[in-house]
XYZ file of C-alpha atoms in Angstrom:
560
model
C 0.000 0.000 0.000
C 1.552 3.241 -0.731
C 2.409 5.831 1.916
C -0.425 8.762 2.723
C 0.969 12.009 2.409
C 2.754 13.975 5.386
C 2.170 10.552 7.568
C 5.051 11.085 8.984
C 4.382 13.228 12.183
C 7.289 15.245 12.014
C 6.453 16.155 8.298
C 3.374 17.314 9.077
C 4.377 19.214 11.714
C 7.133 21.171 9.716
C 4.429 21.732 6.818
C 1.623 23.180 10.401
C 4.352 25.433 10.913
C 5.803 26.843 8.258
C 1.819 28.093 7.757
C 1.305 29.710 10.883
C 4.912 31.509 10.419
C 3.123 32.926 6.932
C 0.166 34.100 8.518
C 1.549 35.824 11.436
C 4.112 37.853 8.563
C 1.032 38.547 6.907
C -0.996 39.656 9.564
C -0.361 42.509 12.171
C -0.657 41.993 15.755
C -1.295 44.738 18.245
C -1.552 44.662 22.198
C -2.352 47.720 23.861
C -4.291 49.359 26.948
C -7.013 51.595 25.605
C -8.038 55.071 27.082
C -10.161 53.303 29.994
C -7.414 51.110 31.370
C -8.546 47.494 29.199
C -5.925 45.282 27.401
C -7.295 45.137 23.846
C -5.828 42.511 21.245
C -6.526 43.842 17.508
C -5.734 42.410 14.342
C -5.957 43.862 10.940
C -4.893 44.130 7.273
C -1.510 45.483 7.083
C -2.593 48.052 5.151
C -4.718 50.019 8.375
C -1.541 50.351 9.808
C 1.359 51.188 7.058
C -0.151 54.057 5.653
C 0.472 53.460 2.150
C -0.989 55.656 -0.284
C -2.659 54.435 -3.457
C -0.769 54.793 -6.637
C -2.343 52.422 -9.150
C -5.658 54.576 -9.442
C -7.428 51.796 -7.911
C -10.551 52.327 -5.908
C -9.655 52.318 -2.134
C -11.074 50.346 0.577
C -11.787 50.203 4.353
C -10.072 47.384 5.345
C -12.271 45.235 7.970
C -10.494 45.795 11.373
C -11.707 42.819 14.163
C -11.164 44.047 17.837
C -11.466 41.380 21.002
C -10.884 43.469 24.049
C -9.861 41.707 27.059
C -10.336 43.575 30.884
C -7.502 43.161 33.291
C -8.841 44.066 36.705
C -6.133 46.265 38.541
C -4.755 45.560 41.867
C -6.908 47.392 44.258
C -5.346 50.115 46.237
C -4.961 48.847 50.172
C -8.095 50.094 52.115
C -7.037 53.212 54.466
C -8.633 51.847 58.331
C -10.958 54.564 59.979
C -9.286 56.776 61.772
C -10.014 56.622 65.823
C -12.655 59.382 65.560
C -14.735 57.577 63.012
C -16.530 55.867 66.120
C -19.410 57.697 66.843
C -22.218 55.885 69.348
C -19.400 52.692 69.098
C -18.656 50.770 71.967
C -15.248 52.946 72.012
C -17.169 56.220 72.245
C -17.035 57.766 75.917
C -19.150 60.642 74.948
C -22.135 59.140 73.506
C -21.665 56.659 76.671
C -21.840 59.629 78.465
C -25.546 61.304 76.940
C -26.510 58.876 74.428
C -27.504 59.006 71.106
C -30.814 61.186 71.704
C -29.187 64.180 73.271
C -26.237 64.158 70.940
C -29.036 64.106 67.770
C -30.486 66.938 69.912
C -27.730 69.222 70.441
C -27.282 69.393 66.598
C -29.762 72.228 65.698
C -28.288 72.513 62.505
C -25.446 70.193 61.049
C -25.478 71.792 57.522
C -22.978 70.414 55.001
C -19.798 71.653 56.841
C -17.665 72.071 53.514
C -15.359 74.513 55.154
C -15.044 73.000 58.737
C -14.115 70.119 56.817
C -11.783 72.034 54.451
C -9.848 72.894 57.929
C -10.348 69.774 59.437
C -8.231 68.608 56.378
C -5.579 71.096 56.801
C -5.111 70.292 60.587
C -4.896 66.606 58.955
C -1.893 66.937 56.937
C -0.177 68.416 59.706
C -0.817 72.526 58.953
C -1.271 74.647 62.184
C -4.525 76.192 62.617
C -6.119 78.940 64.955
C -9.450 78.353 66.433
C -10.900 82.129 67.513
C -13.700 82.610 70.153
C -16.258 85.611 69.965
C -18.522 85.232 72.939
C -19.749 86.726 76.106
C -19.226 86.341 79.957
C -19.837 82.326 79.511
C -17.073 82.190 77.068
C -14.928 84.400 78.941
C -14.958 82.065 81.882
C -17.671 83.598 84.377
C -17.599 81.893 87.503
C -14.615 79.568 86.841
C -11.874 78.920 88.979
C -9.655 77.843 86.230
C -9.474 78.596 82.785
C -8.461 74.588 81.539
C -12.132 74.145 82.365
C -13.496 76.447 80.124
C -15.210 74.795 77.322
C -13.020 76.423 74.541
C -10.049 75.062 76.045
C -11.492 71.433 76.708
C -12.243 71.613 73.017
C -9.246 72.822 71.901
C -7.264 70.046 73.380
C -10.125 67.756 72.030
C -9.056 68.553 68.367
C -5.470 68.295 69.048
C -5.473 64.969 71.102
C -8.253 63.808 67.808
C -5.764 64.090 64.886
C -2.929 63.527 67.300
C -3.732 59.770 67.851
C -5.136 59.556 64.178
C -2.501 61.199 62.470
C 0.465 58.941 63.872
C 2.642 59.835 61.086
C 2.425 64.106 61.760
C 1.111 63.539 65.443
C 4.005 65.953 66.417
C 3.032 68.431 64.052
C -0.378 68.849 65.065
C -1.211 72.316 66.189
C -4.133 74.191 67.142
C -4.035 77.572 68.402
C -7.000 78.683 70.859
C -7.062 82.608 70.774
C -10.086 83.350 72.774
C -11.782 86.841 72.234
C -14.522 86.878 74.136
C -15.917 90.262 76.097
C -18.456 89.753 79.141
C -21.199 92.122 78.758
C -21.251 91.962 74.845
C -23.747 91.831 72.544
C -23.843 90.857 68.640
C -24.018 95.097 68.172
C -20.831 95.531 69.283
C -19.461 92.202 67.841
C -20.471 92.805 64.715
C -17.391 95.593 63.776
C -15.228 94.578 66.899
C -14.294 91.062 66.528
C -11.196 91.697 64.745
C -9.743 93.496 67.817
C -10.318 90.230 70.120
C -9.457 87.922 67.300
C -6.344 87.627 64.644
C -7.572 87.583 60.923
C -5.861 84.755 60.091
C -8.002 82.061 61.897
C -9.640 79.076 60.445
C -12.351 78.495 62.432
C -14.774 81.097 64.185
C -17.060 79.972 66.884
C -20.096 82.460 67.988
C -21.042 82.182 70.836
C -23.958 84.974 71.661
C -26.928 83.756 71.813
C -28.049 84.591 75.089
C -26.699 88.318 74.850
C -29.178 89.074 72.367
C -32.478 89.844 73.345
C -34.856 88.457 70.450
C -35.205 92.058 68.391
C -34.664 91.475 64.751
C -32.136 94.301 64.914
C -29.574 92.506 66.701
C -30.179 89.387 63.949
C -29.130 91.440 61.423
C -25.889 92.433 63.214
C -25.303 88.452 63.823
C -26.049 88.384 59.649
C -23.281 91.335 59.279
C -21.091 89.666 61.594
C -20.921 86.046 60.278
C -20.640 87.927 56.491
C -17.686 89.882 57.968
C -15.925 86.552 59.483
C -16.374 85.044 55.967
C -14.595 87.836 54.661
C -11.262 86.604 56.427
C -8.465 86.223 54.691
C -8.726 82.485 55.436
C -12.115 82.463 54.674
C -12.792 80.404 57.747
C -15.512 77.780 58.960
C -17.999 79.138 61.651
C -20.119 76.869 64.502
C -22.802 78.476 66.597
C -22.845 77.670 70.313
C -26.213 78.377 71.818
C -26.062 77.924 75.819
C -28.830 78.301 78.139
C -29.931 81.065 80.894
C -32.680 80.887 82.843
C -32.996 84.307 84.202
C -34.490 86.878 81.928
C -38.267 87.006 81.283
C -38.097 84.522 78.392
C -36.813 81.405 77.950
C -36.228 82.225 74.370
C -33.491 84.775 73.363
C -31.809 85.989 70.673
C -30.340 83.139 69.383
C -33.555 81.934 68.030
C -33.462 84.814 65.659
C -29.677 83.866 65.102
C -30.797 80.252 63.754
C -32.519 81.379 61.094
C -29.487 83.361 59.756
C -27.020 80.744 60.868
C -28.922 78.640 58.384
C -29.040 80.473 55.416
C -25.086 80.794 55.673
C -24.888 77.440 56.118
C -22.946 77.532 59.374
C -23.844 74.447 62.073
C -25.110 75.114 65.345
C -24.579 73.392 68.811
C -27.129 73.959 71.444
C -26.798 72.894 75.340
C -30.315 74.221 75.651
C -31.913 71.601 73.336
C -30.285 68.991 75.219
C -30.824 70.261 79.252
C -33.842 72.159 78.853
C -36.387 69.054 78.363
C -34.794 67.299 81.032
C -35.172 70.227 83.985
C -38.508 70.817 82.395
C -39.676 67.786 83.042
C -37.517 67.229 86.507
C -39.662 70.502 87.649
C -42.909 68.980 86.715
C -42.749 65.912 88.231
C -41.225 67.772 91.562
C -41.919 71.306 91.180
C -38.705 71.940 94.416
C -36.140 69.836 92.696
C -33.436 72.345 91.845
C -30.698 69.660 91.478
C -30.075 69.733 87.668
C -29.704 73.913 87.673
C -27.702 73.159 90.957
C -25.738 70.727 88.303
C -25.288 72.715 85.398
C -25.382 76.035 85.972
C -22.881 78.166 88.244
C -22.802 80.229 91.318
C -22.407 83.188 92.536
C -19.700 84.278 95.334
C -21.737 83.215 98.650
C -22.903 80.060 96.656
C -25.730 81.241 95.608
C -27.052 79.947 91.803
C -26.351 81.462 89.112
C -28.810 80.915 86.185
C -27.245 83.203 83.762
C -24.049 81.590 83.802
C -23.396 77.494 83.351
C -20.959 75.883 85.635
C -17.981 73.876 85.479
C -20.933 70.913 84.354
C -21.943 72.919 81.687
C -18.388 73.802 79.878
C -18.004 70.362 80.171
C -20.956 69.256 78.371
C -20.594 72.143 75.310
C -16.921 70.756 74.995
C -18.029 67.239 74.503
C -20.945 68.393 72.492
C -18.812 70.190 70.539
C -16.144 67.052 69.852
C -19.117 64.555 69.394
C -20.212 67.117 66.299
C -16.443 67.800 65.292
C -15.489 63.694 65.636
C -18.539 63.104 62.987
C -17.329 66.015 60.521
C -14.161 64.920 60.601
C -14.871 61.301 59.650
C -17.276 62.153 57.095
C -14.710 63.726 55.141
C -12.252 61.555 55.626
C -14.776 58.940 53.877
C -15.657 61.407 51.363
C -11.575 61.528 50.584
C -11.791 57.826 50.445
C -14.734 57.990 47.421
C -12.484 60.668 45.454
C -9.372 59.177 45.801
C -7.797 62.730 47.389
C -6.397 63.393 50.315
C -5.279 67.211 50.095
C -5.388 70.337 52.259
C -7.622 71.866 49.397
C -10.292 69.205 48.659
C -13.640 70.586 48.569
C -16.176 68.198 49.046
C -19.442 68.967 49.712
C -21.590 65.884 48.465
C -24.171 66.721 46.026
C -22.437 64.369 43.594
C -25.150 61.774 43.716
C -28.021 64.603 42.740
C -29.299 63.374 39.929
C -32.619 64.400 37.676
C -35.589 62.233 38.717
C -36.851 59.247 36.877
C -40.012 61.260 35.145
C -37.885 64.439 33.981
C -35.158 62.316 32.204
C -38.067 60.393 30.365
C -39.834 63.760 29.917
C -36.626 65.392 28.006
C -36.330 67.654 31.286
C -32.683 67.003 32.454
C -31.177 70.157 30.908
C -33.454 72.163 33.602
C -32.414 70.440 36.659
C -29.917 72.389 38.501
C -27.114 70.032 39.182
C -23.943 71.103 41.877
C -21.836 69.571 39.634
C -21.869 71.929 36.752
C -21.188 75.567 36.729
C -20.059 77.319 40.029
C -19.091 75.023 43.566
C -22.229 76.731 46.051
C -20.686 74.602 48.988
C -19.017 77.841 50.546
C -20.589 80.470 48.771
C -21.657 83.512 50.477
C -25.009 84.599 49.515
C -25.281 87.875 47.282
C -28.169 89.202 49.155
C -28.846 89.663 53.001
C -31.474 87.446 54.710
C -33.133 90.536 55.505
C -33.693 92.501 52.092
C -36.504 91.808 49.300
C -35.654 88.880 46.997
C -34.154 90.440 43.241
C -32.001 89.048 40.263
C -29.918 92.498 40.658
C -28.761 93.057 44.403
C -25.450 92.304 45.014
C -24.193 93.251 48.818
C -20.344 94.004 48.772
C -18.551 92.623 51.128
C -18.133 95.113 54.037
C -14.901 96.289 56.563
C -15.164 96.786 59.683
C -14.047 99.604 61.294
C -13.400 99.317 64.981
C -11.787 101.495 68.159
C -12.408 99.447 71.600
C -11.113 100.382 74.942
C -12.245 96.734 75.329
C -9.025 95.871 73.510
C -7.183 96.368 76.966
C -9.457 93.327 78.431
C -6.865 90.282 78.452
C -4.881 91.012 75.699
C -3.622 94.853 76.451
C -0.837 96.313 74.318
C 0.793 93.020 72.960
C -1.783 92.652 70.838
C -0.856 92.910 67.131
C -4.050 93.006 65.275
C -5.812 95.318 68.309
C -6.367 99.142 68.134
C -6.835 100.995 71.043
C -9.596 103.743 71.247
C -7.979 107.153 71.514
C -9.798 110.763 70.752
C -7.680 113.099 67.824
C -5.668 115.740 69.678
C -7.014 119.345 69.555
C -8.470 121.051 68.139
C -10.936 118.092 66.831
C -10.832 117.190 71.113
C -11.176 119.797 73.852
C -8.111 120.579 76.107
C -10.410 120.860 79.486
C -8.395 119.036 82.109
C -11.821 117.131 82.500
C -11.846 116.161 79.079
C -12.132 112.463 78.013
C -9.552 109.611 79.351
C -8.834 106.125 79.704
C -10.416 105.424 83.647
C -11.241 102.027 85.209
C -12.869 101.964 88.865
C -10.815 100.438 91.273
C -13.745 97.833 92.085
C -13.402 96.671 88.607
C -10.190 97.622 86.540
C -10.259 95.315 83.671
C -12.996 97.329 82.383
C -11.718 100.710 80.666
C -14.009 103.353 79.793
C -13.309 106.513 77.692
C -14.943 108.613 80.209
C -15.614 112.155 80.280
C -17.307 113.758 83.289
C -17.780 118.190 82.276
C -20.360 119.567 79.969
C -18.889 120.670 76.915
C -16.175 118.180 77.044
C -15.374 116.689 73.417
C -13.796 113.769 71.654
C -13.436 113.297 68.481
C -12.049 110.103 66.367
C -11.383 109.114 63.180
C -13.325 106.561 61.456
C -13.097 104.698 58.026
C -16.465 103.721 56.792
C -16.988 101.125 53.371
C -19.777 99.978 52.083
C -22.893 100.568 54.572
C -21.440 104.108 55.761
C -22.739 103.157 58.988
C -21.237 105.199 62.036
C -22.294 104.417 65.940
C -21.005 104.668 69.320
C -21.050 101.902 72.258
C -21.456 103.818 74.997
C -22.627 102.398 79.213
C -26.073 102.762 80.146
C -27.308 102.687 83.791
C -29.858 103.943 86.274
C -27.521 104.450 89.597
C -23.771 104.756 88.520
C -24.802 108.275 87.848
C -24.252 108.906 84.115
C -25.510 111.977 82.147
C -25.768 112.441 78.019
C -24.297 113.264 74.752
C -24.436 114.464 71.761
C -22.597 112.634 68.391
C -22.231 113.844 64.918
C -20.501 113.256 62.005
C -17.717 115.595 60.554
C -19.448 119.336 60.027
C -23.045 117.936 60.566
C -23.489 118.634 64.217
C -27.072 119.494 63.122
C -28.463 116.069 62.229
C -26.620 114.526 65.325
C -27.467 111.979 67.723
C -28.414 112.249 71.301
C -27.483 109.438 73.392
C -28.209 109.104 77.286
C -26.346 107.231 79.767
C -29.002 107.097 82.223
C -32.328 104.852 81.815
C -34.486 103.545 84.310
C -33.085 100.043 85.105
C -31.592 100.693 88.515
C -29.382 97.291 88.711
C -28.877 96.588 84.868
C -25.813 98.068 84.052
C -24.846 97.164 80.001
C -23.204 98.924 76.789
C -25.856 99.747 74.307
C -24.995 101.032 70.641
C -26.470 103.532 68.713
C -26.435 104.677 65.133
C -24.757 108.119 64.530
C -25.438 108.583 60.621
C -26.474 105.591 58.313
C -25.223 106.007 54.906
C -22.235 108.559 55.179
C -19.908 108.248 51.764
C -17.404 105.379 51.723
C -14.261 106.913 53.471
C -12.604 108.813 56.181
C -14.880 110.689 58.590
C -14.768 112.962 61.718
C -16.934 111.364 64.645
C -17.274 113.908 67.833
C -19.051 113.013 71.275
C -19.888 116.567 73.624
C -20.854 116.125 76.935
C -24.324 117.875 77.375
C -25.417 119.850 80.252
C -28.756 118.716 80.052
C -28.710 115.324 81.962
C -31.843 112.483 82.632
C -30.007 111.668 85.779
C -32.181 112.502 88.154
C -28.938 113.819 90.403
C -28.164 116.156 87.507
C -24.819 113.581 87.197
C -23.606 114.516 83.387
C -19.973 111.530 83.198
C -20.162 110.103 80.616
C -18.636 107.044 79.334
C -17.845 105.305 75.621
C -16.720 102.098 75.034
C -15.826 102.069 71.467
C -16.624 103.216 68.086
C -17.254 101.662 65.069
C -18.088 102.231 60.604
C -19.306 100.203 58.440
């Protein structure tokens, strides 16, 4: 029988071979990673890929290119752990432990989306410095305590250090926070509003308010809380603000003027902390069920000098709780944005995430051809720390843009606790004569020797004059903080601005409240041009005090 071709194996092996070899010359073999990360395999004519022209005027053709794509998976990145403060209401977290889950929810009267307390948070995290500034009242100031390490802005201070310090192992020694604490007892927002740069630096990061029992509720003294948080924005730093709201239980209300604040605090989209939506329910109901039980105000709140209590003031209890209410809130910002650095796959000082990337156009407008009108954060200008163009407080229009306003600000408050060493502070001092009268009774820094951390610029003879230079911007708003009070035997004045003594201002030292002694501030002229101005204060011999007492005293003056 004769042989079949190629039976011998090696034969038909050589001839297998020497095909494949004249394939592969003929064809052209590409590996490569396209523009989403895939390993695609792609074979084609030669032709696709020589780019030879043709000469033969012979119709051209498209060669037929075959793709097979083939997805590698990548190795995933190692997952970051939680940091230590990503443990809210765990079994690791002493302050939930402490007032549960209810009364934390509770203190948060508004979270908000905290895009710039995170955007410091993050700073702090890399290992940057950063300086936490105080404007508050008597509470803040420490009222009542024996030692200032148990003042709540301290305790939460050392919170935020000791929180990125055991998180942070690799820059644990670089963490830094800076607690410069500007608060004034006897303050309200009025004064605040153009003074808080001479208690606090301008280059701070975060700002926490702390006035809402100064206030009386008058809608007035909310829009100097809107001009105030509008002026903090205005920082070089642009920092993050929180609102603490304590508790006093002495005026005629329970509600103050930080109700009035909340509303603004809202629309600026800066979080507030309240002690009095945690405490108040519980004394409430304490009182009802035993109208004598005095033993949570005995708690919380502070006391006077003989021991008596102090309802206007919380305690050494009471720092203690805004302190941890403020960490509990602070421990849950903080970890959100570390997870929201996880999603993004950043982890920079200047991330600026807000969330809002999930808003998407419902179901029925994408079927309904209605997507392009959906407003979506993603597109067109980040709103996460924008700074609305219109106050909370004027008529709604498409036109009205507020410019951003600087304070102008003269204190003899500026002595209080930080005194000449101060490098961002300006002492209030009248202009030399002629603008001031020469009268050896003329006004002068004086302090009573019951009291001398509190400096007036006091004046005590009719027809006694000061005069200062102010800068106003864009309100042209002048006033004067001056002491009111019906038995420390004060008499009147009368302000006016540069040559307009005419359409001045008449301001009284004396009213009827014999025991309330406070600073009250009154508008000299409202919409003087943007610029440098005269302000003068004469002593009037014409006096409410019933004694015919005419001293007068000023505690600072301000322009906006």
């Amino acid at each position: 029988m004769g042989r079949t071709p190629f039976s011998n194996p090696v034969q038909y092996f050589l001839i297998v071979g020497v095909g494949l070899f004249s394939l592969i010359l003929y064809l052209t073999f590409f590996i490569f990673l396209d523009v989403e990360g895939k390993l695609s395999l792609s074979l084609a004519s030669p032709s696709t890929y020589c780019g030879s022209r043709n000469t033969h005027g012979m119709k051209e053709t498209t060669p037929t290119t075959s793709t097979m794509t083939v997805t590698v998976t990548p190795t995933p990145k190692p997952v970051e752990p939680e940091p230590a403060y990503c443990n809210y209401c765990s079994p690791t977290d002493e302050v939930c432990k402490r007032y549960g889950s209810f009364n934390l929810a509770r203190s948060r009267a508004y979270e908000g989306s905290n895009a710039r307390l995170k955007r410091v948070l993050r700073k702090l995290r890399s290992g940057q410095k950063i300086k936490i500034g105080i404007v508050g009242g008597s509470v803040s100031k420490g009222h009542g305590l024996q030692d200032r390490r148990d003042n709540w802005s301290y305790l939460y201070a050392e919170h935020v250090r000791d929180m990125f310090a055991e998180s942070t192992s690799s820059n644990a020694t670089n963490i830094e926070v800076e607690l410069i604490n500007g608060s004034v007892s006897g303050t309200i927002t009025q004064y605040m509003e153009t003074c808080f740069r001479e208690h606090i630096p301008e280059d701070v990061d975060l700002v926490i308010i702390e006035l809402a029992i100064n206030d009386q509720r008058l809608e007035y003294l909310a829009q100097g809380y809107e001009h105030l948080i509008r002026s903090i924005f205005a920082l070089p730093q642009k920092p993050a603000v929180i609102n603490v709201q304590v508790m006093a239980l002495m005026f005629p209300t329970i509600t103050m003027g930080g109700d009035l604040h909340t509303a603004v605090a809202e629309y600026y989209d800066t979080s507030i902390i309240s002690i009095r939506n945690v405490l108040l329910p519980h004394i409430l109901r304490s009182t009802q069920l035993k109208p004598s039980d005095n033993s949570l105000e005995d708690y919380w709140f502070g006391h006077d000098i003989v021991g008596g209590l102090d309802l206007r003031h919380v305690g050494k209890n009471g720092h203690r709780m805004i302190a941890d209410l403020l960490q509990s809130f602070t421990s849950r910002v903080a970890c959100e944005g570390w997870h929201e650095d996880q999603l993004i796959g950043t982890y920079s000082e200047n991330s600026n995430v807000a969330g809002g990337w999930d808003w998407d156009p419902y179901e029925s407008d994408r079927t309904e051809g209605l997507i392009s009108s959906v407003p979506n954060p993603n597109e067109g200008d980040d709103v996460s720390e924008y700074v609305p163009r219109q106050l909370l407080f004027q008529k709604y229009d498409h036109t009205t843009f507020v410019q951003p306003a600087v304070p102008f600000c003269r204190t003899t408050n500026t002595l209080v606790g930080m005194a000449a060493f101060s490098t961002y502070a300006h002492l209030l001092q009248p202009l030399p004569p002629p603008f001031s009268s020469e009268d050896p009774d003329t006004f002068v820094l004086w302090s009573h020797q019951s009291n001398p951390g509190k400096v007036w610029l006091t004046g005590r003879k009719p027809g006694a004059r000061a005069a200062f230079k102010v800068q106003t911007s864009a309100l042209g708003r002048v006033r004067v903080t001056y002491l009111r009070s019906g038995s420390w035997g004060l008499g009147s004045a009368w302000c006016w601005i540069d040559d307009d003594r005419q359409n001045g201002q008449r301001l009284d030292g004396y009213w009827k409240y014999k025991n309330a002694h406070v600073t009250n501030t009154h508008v000299i002229v409202q919409n003087a041009t943007p610029g440098e101005h005269i302000l003068y204060c004469e002593i009037l011999e014409d006096t409410k005090e019933p004694g015919g007492a005419t001293e007068f005293r000023i505690a600072a003056v301000d322009a906006l």
